[in-house]
Tab-separated table of C-alpha atoms in Angstrom:
chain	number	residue	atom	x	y	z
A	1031	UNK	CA	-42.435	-9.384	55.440
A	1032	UNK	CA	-43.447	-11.715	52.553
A	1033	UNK	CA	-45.371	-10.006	50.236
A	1034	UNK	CA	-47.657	-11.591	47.668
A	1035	UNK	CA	-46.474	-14.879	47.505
A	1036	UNK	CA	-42.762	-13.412	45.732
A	1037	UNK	CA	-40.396	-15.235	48.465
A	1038	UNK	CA	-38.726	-12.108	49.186
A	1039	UNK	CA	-38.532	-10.170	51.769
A	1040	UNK	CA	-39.734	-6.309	51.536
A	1041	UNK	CA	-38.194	-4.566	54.418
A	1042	UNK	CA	-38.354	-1.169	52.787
A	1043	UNK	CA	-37.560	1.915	54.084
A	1044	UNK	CA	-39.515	4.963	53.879
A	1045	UNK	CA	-39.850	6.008	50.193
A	1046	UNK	CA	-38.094	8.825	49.155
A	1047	UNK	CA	-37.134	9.757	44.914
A	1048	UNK	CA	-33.389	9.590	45.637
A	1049	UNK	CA	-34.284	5.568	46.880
A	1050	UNK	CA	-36.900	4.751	44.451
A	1051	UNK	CA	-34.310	5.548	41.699
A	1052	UNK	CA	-31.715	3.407	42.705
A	1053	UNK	CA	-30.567	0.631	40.565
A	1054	UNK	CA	-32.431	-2.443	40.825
A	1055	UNK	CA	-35.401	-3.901	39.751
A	1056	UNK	CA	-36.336	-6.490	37.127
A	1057	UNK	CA	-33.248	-8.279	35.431
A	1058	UNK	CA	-36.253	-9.183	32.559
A	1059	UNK	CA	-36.810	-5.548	31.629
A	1060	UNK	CA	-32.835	-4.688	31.767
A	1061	UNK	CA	-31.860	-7.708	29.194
A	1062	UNK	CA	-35.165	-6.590	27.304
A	1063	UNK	CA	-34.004	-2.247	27.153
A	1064	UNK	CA	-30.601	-3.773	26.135
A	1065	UNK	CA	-31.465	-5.387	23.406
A	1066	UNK	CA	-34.011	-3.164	22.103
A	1067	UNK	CA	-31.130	-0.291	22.288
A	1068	UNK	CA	-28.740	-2.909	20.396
A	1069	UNK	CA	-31.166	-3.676	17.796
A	1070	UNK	CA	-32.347	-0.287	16.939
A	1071	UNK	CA	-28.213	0.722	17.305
A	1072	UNK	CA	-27.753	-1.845	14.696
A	1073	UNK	CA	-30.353	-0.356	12.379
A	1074	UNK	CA	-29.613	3.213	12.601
A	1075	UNK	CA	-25.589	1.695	12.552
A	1076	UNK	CA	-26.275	0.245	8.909
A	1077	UNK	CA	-28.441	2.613	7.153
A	1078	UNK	CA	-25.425	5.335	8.272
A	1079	UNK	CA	-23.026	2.846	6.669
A	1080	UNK	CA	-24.953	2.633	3.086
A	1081	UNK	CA	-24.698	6.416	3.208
A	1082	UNK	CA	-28.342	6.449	3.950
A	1083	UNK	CA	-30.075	9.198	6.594
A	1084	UNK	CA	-32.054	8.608	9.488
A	1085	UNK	CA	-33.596	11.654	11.906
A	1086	UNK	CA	-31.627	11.909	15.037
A	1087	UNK	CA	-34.661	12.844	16.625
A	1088	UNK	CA	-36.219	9.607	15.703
A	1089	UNK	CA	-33.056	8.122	17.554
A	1090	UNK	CA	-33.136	9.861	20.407
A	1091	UNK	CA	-36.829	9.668	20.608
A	1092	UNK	CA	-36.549	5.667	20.547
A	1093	UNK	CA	-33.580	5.956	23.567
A	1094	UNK	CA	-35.775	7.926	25.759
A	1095	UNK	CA	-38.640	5.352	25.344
A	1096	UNK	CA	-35.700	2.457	26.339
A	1097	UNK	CA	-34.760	4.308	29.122
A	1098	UNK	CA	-38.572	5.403	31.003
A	1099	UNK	CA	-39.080	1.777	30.874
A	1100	UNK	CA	-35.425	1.405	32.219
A	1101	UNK	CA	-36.514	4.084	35.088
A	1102	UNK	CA	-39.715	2.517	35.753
A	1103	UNK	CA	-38.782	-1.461	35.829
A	1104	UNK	CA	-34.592	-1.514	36.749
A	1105	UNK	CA	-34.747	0.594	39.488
A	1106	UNK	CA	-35.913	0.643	43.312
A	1107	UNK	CA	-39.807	1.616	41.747
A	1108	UNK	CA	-40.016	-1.524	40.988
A	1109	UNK	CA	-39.847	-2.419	44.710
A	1110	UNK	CA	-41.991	0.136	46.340
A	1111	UNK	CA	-44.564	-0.156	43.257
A	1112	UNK	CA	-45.034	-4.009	44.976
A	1113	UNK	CA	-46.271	-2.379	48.165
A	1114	UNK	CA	-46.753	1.460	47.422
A	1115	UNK	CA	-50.502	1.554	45.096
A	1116	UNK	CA	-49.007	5.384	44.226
A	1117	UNK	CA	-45.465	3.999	43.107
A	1118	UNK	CA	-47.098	1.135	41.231
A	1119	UNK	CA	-48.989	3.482	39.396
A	1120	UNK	CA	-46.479	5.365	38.280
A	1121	UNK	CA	-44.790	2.855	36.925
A	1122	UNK	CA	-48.154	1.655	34.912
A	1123	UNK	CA	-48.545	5.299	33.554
A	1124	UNK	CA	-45.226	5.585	32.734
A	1125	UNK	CA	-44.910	1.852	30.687
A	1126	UNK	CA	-48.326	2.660	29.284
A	1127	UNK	CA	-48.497	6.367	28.364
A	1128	UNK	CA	-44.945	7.786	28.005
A	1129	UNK	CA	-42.756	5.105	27.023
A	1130	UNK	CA	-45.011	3.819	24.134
A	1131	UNK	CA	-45.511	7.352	22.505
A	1132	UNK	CA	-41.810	7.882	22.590
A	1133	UNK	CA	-41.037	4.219	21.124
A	1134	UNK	CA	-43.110	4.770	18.300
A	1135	UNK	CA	-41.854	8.261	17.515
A	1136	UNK	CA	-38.622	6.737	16.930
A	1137	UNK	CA	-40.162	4.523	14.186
A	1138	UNK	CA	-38.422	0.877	14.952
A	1139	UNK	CA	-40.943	-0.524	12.012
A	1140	UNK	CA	-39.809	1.798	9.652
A	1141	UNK	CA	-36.172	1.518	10.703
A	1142	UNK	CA	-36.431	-2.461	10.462
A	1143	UNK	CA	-37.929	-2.282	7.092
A	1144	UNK	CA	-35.082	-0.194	5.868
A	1145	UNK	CA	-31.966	-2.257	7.295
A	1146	UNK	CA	-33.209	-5.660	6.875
A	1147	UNK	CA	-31.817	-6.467	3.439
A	1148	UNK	CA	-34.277	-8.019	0.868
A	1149	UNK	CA	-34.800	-11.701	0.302
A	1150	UNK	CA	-34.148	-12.677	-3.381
A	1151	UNK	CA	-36.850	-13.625	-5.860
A	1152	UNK	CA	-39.543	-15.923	-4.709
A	1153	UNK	CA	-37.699	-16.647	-1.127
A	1154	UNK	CA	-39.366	-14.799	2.105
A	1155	UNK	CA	-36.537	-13.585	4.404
A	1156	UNK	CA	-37.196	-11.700	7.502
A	1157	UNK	CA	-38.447	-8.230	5.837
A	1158	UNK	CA	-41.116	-9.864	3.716
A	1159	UNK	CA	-42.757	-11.692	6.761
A	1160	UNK	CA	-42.871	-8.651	8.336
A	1161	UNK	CA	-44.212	-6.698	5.568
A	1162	UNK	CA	-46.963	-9.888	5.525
A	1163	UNK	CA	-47.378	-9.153	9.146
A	1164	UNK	CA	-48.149	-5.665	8.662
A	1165	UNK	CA	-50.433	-6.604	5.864
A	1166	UNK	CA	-52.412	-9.251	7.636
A	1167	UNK	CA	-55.755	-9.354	8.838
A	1168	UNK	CA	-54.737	-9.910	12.437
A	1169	UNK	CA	-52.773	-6.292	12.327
A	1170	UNK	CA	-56.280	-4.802	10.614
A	1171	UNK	CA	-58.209	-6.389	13.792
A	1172	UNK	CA	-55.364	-4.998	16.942
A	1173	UNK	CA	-54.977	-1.698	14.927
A	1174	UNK	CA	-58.822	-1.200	14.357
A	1175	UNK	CA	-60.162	1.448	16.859
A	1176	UNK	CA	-62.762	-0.488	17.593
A	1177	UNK	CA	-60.148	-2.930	19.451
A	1178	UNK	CA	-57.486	-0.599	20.516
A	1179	UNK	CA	-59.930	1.482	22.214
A	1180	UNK	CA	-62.171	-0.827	24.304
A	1181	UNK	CA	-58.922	-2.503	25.129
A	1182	UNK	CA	-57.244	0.443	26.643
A	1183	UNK	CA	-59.995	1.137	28.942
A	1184	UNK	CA	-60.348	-2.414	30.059
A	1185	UNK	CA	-56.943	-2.703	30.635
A	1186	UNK	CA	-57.655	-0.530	33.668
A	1187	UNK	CA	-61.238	-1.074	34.781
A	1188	UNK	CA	-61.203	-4.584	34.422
A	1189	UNK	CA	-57.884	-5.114	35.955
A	1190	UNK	CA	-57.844	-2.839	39.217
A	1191	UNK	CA	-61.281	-3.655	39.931
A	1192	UNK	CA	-61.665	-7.288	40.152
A	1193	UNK	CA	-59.412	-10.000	41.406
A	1194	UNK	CA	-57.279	-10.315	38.461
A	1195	UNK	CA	-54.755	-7.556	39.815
A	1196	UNK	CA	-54.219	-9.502	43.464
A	1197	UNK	CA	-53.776	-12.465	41.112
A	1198	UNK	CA	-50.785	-11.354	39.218
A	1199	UNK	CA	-49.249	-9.361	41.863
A	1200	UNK	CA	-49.079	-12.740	43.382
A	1201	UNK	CA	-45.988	-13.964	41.645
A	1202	UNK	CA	-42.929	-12.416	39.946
A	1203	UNK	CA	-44.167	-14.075	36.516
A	1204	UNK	CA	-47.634	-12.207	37.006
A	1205	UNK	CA	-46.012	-9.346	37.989
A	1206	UNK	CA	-43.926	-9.555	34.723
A	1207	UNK	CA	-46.732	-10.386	32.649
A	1208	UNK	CA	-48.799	-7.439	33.632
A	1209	UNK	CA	-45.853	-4.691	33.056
A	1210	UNK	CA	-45.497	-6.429	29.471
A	1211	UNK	CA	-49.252	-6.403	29.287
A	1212	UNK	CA	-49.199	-2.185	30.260
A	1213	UNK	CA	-46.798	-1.710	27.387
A	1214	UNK	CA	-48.235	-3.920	24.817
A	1215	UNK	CA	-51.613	-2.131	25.242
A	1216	UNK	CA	-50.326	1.295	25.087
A	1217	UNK	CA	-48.198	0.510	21.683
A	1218	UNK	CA	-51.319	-1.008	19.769
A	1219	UNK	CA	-53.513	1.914	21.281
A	1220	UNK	CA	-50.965	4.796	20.061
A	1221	UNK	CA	-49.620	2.929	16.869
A	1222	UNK	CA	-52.872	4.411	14.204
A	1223	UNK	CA	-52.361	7.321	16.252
A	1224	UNK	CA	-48.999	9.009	16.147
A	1225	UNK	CA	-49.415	7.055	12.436
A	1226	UNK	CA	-45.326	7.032	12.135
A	1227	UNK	CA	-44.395	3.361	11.401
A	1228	UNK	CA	-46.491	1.847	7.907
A	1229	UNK	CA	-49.657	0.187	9.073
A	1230	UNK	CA	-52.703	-1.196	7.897
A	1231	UNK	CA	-55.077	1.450	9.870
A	1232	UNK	CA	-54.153	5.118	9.101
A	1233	UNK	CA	-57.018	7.344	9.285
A	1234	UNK	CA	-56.562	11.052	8.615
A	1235	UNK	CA	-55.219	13.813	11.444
A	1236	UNK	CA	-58.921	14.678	12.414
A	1237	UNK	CA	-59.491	10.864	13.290
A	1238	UNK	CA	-56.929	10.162	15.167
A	1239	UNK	CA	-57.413	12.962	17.516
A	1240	UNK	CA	-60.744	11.893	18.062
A	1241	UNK	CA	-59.132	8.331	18.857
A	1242	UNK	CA	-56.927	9.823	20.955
A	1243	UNK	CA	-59.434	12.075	22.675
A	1244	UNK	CA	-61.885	8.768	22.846
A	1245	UNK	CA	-60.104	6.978	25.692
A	1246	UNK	CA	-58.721	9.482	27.702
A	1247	UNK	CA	-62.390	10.361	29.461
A	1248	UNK	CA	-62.642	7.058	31.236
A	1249	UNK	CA	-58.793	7.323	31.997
A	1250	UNK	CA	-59.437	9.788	33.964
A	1251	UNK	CA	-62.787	8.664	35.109
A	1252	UNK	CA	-60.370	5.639	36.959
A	1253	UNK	CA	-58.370	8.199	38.493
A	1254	UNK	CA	-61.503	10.048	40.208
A	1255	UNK	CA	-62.721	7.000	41.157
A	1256	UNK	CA	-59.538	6.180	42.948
A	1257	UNK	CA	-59.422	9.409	44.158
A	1258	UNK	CA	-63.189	9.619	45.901
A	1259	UNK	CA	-63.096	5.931	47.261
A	1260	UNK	CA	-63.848	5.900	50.742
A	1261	UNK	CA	-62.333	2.486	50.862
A	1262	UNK	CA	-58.953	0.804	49.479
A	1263	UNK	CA	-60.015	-1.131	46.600
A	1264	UNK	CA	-57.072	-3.097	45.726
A	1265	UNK	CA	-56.192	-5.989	47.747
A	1266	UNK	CA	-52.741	-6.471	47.721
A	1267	UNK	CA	-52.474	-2.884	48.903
A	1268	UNK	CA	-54.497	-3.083	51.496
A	1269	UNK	CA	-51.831	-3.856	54.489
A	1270	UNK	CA	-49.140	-1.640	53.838
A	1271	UNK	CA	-46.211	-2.446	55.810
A	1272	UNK	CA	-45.879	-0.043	58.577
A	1273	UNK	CA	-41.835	0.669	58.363
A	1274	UNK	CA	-42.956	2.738	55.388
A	1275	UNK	CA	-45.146	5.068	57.087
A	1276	UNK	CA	-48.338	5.244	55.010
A	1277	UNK	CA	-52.303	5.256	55.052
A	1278	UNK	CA	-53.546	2.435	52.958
A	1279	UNK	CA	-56.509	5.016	51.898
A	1280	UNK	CA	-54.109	7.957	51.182
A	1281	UNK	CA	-51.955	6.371	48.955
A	1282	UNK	CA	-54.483	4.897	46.946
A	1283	UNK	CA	-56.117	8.630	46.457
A	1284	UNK	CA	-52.129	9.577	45.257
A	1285	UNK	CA	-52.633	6.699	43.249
A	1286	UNK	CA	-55.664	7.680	41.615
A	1287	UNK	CA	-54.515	11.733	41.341
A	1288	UNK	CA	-51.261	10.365	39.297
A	1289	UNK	CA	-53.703	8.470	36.789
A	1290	UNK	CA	-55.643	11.317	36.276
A	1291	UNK	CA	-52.845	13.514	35.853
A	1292	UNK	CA	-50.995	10.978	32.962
A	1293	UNK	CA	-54.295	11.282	31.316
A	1294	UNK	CA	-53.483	14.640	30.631
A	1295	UNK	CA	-49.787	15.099	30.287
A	1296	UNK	CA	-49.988	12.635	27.299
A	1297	UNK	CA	-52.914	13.642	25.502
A	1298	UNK	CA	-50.905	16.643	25.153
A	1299	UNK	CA	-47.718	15.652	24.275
A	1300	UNK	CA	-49.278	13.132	21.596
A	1301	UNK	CA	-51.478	16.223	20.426
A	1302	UNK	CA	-48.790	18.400	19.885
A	1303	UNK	CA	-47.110	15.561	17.455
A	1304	UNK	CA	-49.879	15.089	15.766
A	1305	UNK	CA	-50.158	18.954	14.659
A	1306	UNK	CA	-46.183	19.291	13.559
A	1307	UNK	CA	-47.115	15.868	11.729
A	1308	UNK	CA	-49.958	17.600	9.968
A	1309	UNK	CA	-48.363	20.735	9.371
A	1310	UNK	CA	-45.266	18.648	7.867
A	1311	UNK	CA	-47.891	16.736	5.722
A	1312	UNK	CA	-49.102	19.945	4.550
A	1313	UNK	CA	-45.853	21.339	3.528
A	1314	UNK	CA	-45.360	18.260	1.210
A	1315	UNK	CA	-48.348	18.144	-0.376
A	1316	UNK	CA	-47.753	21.767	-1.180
A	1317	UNK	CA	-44.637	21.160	-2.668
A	1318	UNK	CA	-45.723	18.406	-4.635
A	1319	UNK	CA	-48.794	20.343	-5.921
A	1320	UNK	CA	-46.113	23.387	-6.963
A	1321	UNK	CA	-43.690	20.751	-8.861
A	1322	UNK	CA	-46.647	19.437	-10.601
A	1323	UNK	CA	-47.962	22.833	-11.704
A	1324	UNK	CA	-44.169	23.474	-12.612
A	1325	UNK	CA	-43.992	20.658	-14.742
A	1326	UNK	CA	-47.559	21.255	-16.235
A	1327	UNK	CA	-47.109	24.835	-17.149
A	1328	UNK	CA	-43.839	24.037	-18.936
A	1329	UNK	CA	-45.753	21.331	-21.249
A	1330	UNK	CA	-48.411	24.250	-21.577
A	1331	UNK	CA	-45.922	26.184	-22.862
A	1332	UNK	CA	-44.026	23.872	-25.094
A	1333	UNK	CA	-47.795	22.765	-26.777
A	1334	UNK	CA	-48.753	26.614	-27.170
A	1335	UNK	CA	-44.917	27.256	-28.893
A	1336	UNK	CA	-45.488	23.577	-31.113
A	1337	UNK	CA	-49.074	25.030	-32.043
A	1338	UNK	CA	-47.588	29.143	-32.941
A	1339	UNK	CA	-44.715	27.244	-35.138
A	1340	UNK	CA	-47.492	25.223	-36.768
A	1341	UNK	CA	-49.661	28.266	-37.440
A	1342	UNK	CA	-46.744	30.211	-39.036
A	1343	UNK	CA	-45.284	27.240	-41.135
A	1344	UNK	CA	-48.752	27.016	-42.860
A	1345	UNK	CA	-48.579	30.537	-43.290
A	1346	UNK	CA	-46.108	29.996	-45.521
């Protein structure tokens, strides 16, 4: 069977876990999880060396990321997600919900801020043009809720439910495209909100639940929709091919009870992160409020001593 224009043929078998975890896949998204383990290795590699510290959970937060995007795009999911709606959108939840919220809790901007060495006096090396980057109006604009939001929900609406979707399934470029599209979206969307790596939106804790909370509704809104269709709604998933053994209709309500379930299991995960974050915030600011009284109540005391020793000298 040729499916969507690819040139390949996709004589699946039945899907089962243990097959949609073999190794396979997309050789794009194995050379890209490489790298981004190498790079980030590097990093963590030379801040160790220069006797400098940086969290292990941070590490193995980043790895985790590396490797759902590994799980989602190198292995057999990849294949069934071209003719399975269900597996497909499994591997969009994953590369859009999961895999962004742990790549940014390992803080890769923070971590390439601190091992990039500095350029000298009036040069711009790698670290200042990122530190321009992160300064620029262009990272205001894809940081501002008022883009990270509207984009997040059109990612989904817009794409499923027009043509677009049949468009890039129909080639392994498209295909490639839209995956990188999934994660790009989720990053900018959860960046202000898990507010780890230096940016130029950081609103307070409050906020950025109510950011979070913001786009999650309509999430899940898809998901019903999915879910109560009386009709399959995506093209390219309309035919499935029969060696696999499913209902076009069925697996597209799986499909839409998986995105309403990752609407969920995220909000939750990103909610809990954002209280220890708070609480952690709190615990500084304490501290630094105690060291300042500390150092104020000694000057107190060394004024009132200065002012008793000037008393008793004119005493004298």
């Amino acid at each position: 069977m040729d499916h969507g224009g690819h040139g390949m043929m996709m004589d699946l078998p039945p899907f089962t876990l243990a097959r949609g975890l073999e190794f396979g896949g997309d050789p794009f998204f194995l050379v890209g999880c490489v790298l981004a383990l190498g790079l980030y290795g590097w990093g963590v590699a030379r801040l160790w060396r220069r006797g400098d510290a940086w969290p292990v959970g941070r590490l193995v937060s980043f790895v985790l990321g590396v490797l759902t995007i590994a799980v989602a795009m190198c292995t057999k999911l990849n294949d069934y997600g071209m003719v399975m709606f269900s597996v497909h959108m499994v591997q969009h939840m994953i590369i859009s919900m999961v895999s962004p919220i742990l790549l940014l809790l390992g803080a890769p901007v923070t971590l390439t801020l601190r091992a990039l060495p500095a350029a000298g006096r009036g040069r711009k090396g790698p670290r200042e043009l990122l530190v321009a980057l992160l300064h620029s109006r262009y990272m205001r604009i894809i940081s501002h809720p008022a883009f990270t939001i509207p984009l997040f929900i059109a990612s989904l609406y817009a794409l499923y439910f027009t043509s677009l979707f049949d468009f890039l399934m129909g080639s392994k470029a498209g295909h490639i495209a839209m995956m990188v599209h999934f994660l790009a979206v989720g990053l900018v969307f959860f960046w202000p909100i898990m507010g780890v790596d230096p940016g130029p939106h950081r609103p307070g804790y409050v906020m950025r639940m109510l950011e979070l909370f913001a786009g999650m509704p309509f999430h899940a809104f898809f998901g019903i929709a999915l879910m109560m269709a009386s009709e399959p709604m995506v093209g390219v998933y309309e035919h499935p091919p029969a060696r696999l053994g499913i209902d076009a209709l069925s697996d597209q309500t799986w499909a839409g009870g998986i995105a309403w379930a990752f609407s969920e299991i995220p909000s939750v995960i990103v909610l809990v992160a954002l209280v220890y974050q708070w609480y952690k915030s709190e615990q500084r600011q304490a501290r630094r409020i105690d060291r300042t009284a500390d150092r104020d109540g000694e000057q107190e005391l060394a004024a009132y001593n200065a002012y008793l020793a000037s008393l008793q000298s004119r005493s004298r």
